[in-house]
mmCIF file of C-alpha atoms in Angstrom:
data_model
loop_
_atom_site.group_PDB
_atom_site.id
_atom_site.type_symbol
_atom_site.label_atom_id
_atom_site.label_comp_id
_atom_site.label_asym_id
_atom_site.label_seq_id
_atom_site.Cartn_x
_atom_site.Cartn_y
_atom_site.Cartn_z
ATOM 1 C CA UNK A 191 -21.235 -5.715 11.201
ATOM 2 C CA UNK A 192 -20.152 -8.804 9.253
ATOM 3 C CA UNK A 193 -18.063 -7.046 6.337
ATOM 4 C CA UNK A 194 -16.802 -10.851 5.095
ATOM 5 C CA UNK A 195 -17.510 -11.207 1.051
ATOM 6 C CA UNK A 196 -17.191 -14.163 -0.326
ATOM 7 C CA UNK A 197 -14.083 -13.755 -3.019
ATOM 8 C CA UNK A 198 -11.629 -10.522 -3.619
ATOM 9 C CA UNK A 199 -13.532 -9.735 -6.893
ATOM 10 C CA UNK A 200 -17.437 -9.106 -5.010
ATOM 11 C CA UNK A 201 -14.882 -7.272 -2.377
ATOM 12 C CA UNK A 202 -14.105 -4.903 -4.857
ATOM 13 C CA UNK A 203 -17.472 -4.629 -6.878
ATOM 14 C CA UNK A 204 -19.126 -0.875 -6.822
ATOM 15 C CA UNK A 205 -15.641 0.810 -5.242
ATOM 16 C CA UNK A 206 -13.558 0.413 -8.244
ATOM 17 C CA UNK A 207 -13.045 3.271 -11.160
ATOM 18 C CA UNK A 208 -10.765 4.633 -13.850
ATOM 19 C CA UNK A 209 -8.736 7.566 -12.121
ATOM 20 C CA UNK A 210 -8.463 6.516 -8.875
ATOM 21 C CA UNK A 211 -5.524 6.892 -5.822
ATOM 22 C CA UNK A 212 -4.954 3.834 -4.285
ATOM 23 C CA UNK A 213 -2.883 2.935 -1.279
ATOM 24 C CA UNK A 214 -1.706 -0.485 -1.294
ATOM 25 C CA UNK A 215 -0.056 -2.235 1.440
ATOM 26 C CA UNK A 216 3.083 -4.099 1.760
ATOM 27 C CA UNK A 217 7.243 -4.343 1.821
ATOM 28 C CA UNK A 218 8.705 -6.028 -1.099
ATOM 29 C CA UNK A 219 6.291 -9.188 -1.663
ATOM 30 C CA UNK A 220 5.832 -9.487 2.029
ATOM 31 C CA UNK A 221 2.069 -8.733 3.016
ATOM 32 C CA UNK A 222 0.935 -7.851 -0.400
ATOM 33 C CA UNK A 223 -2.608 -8.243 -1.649
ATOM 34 C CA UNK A 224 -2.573 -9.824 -3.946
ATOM 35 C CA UNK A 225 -5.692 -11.791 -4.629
ATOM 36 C CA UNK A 226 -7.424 -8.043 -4.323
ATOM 37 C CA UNK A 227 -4.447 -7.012 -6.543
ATOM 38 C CA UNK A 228 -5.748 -9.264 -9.246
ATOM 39 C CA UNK A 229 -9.096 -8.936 -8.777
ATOM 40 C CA UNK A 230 -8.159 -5.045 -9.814
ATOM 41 C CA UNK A 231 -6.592 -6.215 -12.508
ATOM 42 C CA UNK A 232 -8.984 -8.283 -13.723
ATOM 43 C CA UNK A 233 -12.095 -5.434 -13.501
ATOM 44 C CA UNK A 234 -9.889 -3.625 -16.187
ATOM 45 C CA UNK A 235 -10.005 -0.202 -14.641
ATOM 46 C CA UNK A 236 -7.393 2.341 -15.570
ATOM 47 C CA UNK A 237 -5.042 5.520 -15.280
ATOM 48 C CA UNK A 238 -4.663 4.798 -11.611
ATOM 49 C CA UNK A 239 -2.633 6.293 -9.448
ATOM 50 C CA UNK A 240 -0.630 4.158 -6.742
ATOM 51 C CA UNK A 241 1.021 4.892 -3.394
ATOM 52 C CA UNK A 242 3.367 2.614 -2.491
ATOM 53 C CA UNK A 243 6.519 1.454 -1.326
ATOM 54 C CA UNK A 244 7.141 -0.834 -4.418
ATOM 55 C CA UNK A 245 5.863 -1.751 -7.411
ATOM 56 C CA UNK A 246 6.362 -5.187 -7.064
ATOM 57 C CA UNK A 247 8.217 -7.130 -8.937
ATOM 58 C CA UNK A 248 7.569 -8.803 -12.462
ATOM 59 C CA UNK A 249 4.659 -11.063 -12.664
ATOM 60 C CA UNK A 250 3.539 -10.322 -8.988
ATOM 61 C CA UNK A 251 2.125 -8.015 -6.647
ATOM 62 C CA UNK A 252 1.856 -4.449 -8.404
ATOM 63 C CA UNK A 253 3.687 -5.966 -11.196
ATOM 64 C CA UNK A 254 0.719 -7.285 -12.730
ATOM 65 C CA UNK A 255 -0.855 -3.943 -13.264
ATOM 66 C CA UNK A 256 2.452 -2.441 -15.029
ATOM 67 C CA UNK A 257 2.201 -5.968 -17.091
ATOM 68 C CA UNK A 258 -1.636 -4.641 -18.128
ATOM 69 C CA UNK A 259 -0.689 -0.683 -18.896
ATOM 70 C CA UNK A 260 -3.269 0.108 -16.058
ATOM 71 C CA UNK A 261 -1.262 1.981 -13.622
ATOM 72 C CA UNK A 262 -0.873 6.005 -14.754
ATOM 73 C CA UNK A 263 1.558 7.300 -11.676
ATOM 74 C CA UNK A 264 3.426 5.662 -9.030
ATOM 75 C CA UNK A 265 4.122 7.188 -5.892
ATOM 76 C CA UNK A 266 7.033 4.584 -4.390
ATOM 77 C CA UNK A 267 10.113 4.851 -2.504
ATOM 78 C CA UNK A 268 11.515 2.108 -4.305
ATOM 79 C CA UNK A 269 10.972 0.653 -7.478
ATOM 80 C CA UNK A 270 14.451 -1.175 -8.583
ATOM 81 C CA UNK A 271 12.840 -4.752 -8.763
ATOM 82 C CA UNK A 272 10.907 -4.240 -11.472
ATOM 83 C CA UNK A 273 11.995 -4.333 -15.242
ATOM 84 C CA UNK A 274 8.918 -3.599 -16.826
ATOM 85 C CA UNK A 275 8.646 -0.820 -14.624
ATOM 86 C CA UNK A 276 11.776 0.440 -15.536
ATOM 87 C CA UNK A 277 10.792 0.283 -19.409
ATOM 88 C CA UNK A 278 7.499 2.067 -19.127
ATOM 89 C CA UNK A 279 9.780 4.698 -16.695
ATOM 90 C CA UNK A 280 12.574 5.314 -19.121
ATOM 91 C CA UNK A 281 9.883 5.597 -22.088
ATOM 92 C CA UNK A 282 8.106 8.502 -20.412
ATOM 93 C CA UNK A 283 5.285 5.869 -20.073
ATOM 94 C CA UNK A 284 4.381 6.053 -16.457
ATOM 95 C CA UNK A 285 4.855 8.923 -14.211
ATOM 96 C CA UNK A 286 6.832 8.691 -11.086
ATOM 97 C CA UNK A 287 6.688 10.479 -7.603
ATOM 98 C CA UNK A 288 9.728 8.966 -5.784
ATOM 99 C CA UNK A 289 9.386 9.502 -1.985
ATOM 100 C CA UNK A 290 11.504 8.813 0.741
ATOM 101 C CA UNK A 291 10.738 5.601 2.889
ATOM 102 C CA UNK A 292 9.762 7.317 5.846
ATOM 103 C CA UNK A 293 8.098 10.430 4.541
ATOM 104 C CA UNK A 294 6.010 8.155 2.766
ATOM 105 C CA UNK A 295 4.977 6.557 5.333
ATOM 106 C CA UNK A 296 4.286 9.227 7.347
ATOM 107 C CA UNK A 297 2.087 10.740 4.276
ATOM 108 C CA UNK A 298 -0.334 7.892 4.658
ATOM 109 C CA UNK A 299 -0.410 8.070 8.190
ATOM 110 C CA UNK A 300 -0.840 12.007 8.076
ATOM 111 C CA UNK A 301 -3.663 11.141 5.623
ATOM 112 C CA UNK A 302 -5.313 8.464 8.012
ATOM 113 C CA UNK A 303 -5.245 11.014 10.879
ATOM 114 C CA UNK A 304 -6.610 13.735 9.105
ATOM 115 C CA UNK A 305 -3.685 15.806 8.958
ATOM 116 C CA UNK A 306 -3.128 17.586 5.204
ATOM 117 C CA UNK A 307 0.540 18.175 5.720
ATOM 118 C CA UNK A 308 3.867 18.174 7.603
ATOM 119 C CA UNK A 309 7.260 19.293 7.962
ATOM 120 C CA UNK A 310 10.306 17.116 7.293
ATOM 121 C CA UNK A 311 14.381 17.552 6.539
ATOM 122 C CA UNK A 312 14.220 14.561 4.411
ATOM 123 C CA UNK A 313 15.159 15.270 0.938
ATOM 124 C CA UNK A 314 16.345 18.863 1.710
ATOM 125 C CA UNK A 315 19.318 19.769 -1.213
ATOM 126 C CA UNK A 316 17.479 17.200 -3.680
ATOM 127 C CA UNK A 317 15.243 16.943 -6.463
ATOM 128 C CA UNK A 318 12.848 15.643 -3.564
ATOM 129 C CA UNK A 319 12.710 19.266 -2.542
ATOM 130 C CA UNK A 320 11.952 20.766 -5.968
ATOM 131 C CA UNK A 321 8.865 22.823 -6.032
ATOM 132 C CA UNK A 322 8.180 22.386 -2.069
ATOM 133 C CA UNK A 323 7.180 24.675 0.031
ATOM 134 C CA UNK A 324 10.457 25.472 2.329
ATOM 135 C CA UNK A 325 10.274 26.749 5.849
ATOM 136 C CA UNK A 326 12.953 27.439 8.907
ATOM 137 C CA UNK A 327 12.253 25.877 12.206
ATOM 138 C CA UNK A 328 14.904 26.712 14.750
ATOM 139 C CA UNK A 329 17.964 27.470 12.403
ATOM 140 C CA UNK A 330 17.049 24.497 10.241
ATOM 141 C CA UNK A 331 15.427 24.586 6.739
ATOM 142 C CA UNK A 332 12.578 21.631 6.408
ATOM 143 C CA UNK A 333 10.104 20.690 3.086
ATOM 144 C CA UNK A 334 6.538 20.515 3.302
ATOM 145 C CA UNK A 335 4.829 17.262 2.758
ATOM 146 C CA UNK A 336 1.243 16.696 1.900
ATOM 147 C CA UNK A 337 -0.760 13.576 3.259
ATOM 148 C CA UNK A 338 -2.213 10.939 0.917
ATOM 149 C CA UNK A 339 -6.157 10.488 1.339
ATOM 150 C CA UNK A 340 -6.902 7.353 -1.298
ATOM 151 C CA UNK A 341 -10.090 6.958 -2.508
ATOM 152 C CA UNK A 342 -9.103 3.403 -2.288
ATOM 153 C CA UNK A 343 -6.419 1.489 0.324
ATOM 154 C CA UNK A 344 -6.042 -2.591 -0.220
ATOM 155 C CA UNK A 345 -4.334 -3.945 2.773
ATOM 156 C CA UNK A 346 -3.140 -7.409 3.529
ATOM 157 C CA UNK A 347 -3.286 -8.847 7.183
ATOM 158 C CA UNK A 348 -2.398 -11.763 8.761
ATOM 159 C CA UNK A 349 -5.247 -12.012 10.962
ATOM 160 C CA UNK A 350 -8.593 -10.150 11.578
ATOM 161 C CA UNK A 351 -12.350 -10.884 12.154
ATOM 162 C CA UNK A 352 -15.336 -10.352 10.624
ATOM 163 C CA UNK A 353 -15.746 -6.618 12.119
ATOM 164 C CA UNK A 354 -12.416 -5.953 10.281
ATOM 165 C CA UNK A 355 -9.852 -5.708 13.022
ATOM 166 C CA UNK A 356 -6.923 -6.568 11.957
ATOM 167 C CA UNK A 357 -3.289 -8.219 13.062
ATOM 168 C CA UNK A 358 -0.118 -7.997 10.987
ATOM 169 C CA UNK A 359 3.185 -10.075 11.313
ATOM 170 C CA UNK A 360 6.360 -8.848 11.342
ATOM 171 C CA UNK A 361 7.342 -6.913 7.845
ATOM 172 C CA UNK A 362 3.944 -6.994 6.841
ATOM 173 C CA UNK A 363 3.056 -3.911 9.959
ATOM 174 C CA UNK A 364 5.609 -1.774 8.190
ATOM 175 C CA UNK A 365 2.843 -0.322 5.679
ATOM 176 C CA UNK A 366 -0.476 -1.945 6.023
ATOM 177 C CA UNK A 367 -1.477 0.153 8.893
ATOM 178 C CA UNK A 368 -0.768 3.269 7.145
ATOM 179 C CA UNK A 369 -2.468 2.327 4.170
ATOM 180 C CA UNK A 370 -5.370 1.001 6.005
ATOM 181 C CA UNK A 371 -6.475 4.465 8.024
ATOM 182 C CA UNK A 372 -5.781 6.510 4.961
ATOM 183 C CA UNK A 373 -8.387 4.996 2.371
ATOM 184 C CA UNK A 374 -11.547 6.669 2.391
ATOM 185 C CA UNK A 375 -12.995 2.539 1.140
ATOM 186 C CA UNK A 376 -10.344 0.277 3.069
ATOM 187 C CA UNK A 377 -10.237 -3.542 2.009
ATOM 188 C CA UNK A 378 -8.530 -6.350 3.892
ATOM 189 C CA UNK A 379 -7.391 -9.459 2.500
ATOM 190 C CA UNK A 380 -7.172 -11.937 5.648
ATOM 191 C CA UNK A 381 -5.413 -14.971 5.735
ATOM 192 C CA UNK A 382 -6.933 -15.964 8.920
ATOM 193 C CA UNK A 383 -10.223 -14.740 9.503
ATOM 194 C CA UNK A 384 -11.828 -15.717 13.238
ATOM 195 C CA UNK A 385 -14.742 -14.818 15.106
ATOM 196 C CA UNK A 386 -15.596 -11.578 16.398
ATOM 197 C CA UNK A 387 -14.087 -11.208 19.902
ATOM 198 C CA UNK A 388 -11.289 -13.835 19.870
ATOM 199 C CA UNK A 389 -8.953 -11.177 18.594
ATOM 200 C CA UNK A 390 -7.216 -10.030 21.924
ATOM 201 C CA UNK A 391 -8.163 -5.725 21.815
ATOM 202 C CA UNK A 392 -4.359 -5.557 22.506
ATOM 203 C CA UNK A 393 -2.625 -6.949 19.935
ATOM 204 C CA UNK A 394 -5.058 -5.366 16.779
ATOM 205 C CA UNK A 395 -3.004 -2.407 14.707
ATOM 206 C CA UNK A 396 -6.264 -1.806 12.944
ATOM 207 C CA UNK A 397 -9.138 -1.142 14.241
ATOM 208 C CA UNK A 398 -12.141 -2.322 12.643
ATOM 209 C CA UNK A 399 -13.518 1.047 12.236
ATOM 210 C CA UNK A 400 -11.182 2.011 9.164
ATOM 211 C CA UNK A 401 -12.108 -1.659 7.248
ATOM 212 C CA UNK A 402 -15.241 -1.493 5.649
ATOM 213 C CA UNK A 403 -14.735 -4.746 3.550
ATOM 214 C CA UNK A 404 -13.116 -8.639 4.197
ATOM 215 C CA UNK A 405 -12.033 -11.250 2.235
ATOM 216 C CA UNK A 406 -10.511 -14.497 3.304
ATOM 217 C CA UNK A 407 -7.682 -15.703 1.767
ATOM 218 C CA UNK A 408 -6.207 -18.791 3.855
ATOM 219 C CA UNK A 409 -2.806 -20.493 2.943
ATOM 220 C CA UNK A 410 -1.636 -17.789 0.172
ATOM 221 C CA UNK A 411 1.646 -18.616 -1.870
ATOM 222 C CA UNK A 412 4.663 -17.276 0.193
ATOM 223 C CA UNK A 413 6.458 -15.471 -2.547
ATOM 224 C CA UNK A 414 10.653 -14.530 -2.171
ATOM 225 C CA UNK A 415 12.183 -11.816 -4.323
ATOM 226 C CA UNK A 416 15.500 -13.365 -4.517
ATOM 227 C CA UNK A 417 16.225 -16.827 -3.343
ATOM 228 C CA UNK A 418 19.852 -17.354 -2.773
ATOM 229 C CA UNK A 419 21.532 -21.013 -2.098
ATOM 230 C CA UNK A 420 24.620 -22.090 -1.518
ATOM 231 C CA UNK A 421 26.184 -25.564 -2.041
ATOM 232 C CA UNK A 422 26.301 -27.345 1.301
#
């Protein structure tokens, strides 16, 4: 039951392979993993395919990957923070699957719970809808979405235990749990890692049955997108 390795790179040894579709947790640089993220990057696999809700920003989280030309297709709902990515996007370099916040979300979740598709109105009357299946419920026209199964999902939590349950904090839950149910290999980066049972069954979003491998990562760098200051 003790899924602990010791370091993000053995966490990630055997499970890692050109071509793959990985969901990756995390909102903006707020519970991103990124010592798994580099660990990726450094066991030079390619043509991946990411789901997302950014990519980052440059020189962190995702953002090393698009720095390294591994990262084939993107699958985000927002991606503005990101030069590079911009570049590769406008030079038909990297493909792009924009998806609304929340149908995104709920396509990881739909993939965690088994579920191969849903109905939505979000992105009715856009390019969103193009080549969708369309169908009327009740007067109203809605899109079909399909869930995302990842052969791979790399989730960040604030606290877990050995048997993988996990705890997130605050803007961190937004995508981590998603991500973490819908990975057929799930890994956790922890930053506080405790004993099994001192977790309180209540207050876990992940169960340790969807983690299969832990790494401990105490006191990470707290990364901000922008800083802003004013003169006092």
């Amino acid at each position: 039951m003790n899924k602990v390795y010791p370091n993000a790179k053995a966490a990630l040894e055997g499970i890692v392979r050109d071509g793959m579709l990985l969901a990756v947790g995390g909102f903006g640089l707020c519970g991103v993993p990124e010592e798994l993220i580099l660990a990726l990057r450094d066991s030079g696999v390619r043509n991946l395919t990411i789901a997302s809700n950014n990519a980052g920003v440059d020189g962190a989280a995702l953002g090393l990957l698009l720095a390294t030309r591994q990262i084939k297709k993107m699958i985000s709902s927002y991606v503005g923070e990101n030069a590079e990515f911009e570049r590769q996007f406008l030079a038909g370099e990297i493909e792009v699957e924009f998806c609304p916040q929340g149908t995104l979300a709920e396509r990881l979740r739909a993939g965690g719970a088994g579920i191969p598709g849903f109905y939505t109105r979000t992105g009715i009357g856009t390019i969103i809808a193009d080549g969708k299946e369309h169908k009327e419920f009740d007067g109203k026209t809605y899109i079909l979405e399909r869930g995302i199964q990842a052969d791979l999902a790399l989730v960040k939590a604030w606290k877990g235990d050995s048997h993988g349950n996990l705890i997130y904090r605050r803007t961190a839950r937004n995508f981590n749990p998603n991500a973490a149910t819908c990975g057929r290999i799930t890994v956790a980066e922890v930053e506080n890692l405790v004993k099994p049972g001192e977790l309180d069954p209540d207050e876990i979003h992940t169960p340790g049955i969807f983690v299969h491998r832990v790494v401990h990562v105490p006191n990470p760098l707290k990364r901000i997108e922008k800083k802003t200051t004013r003169e006092g």
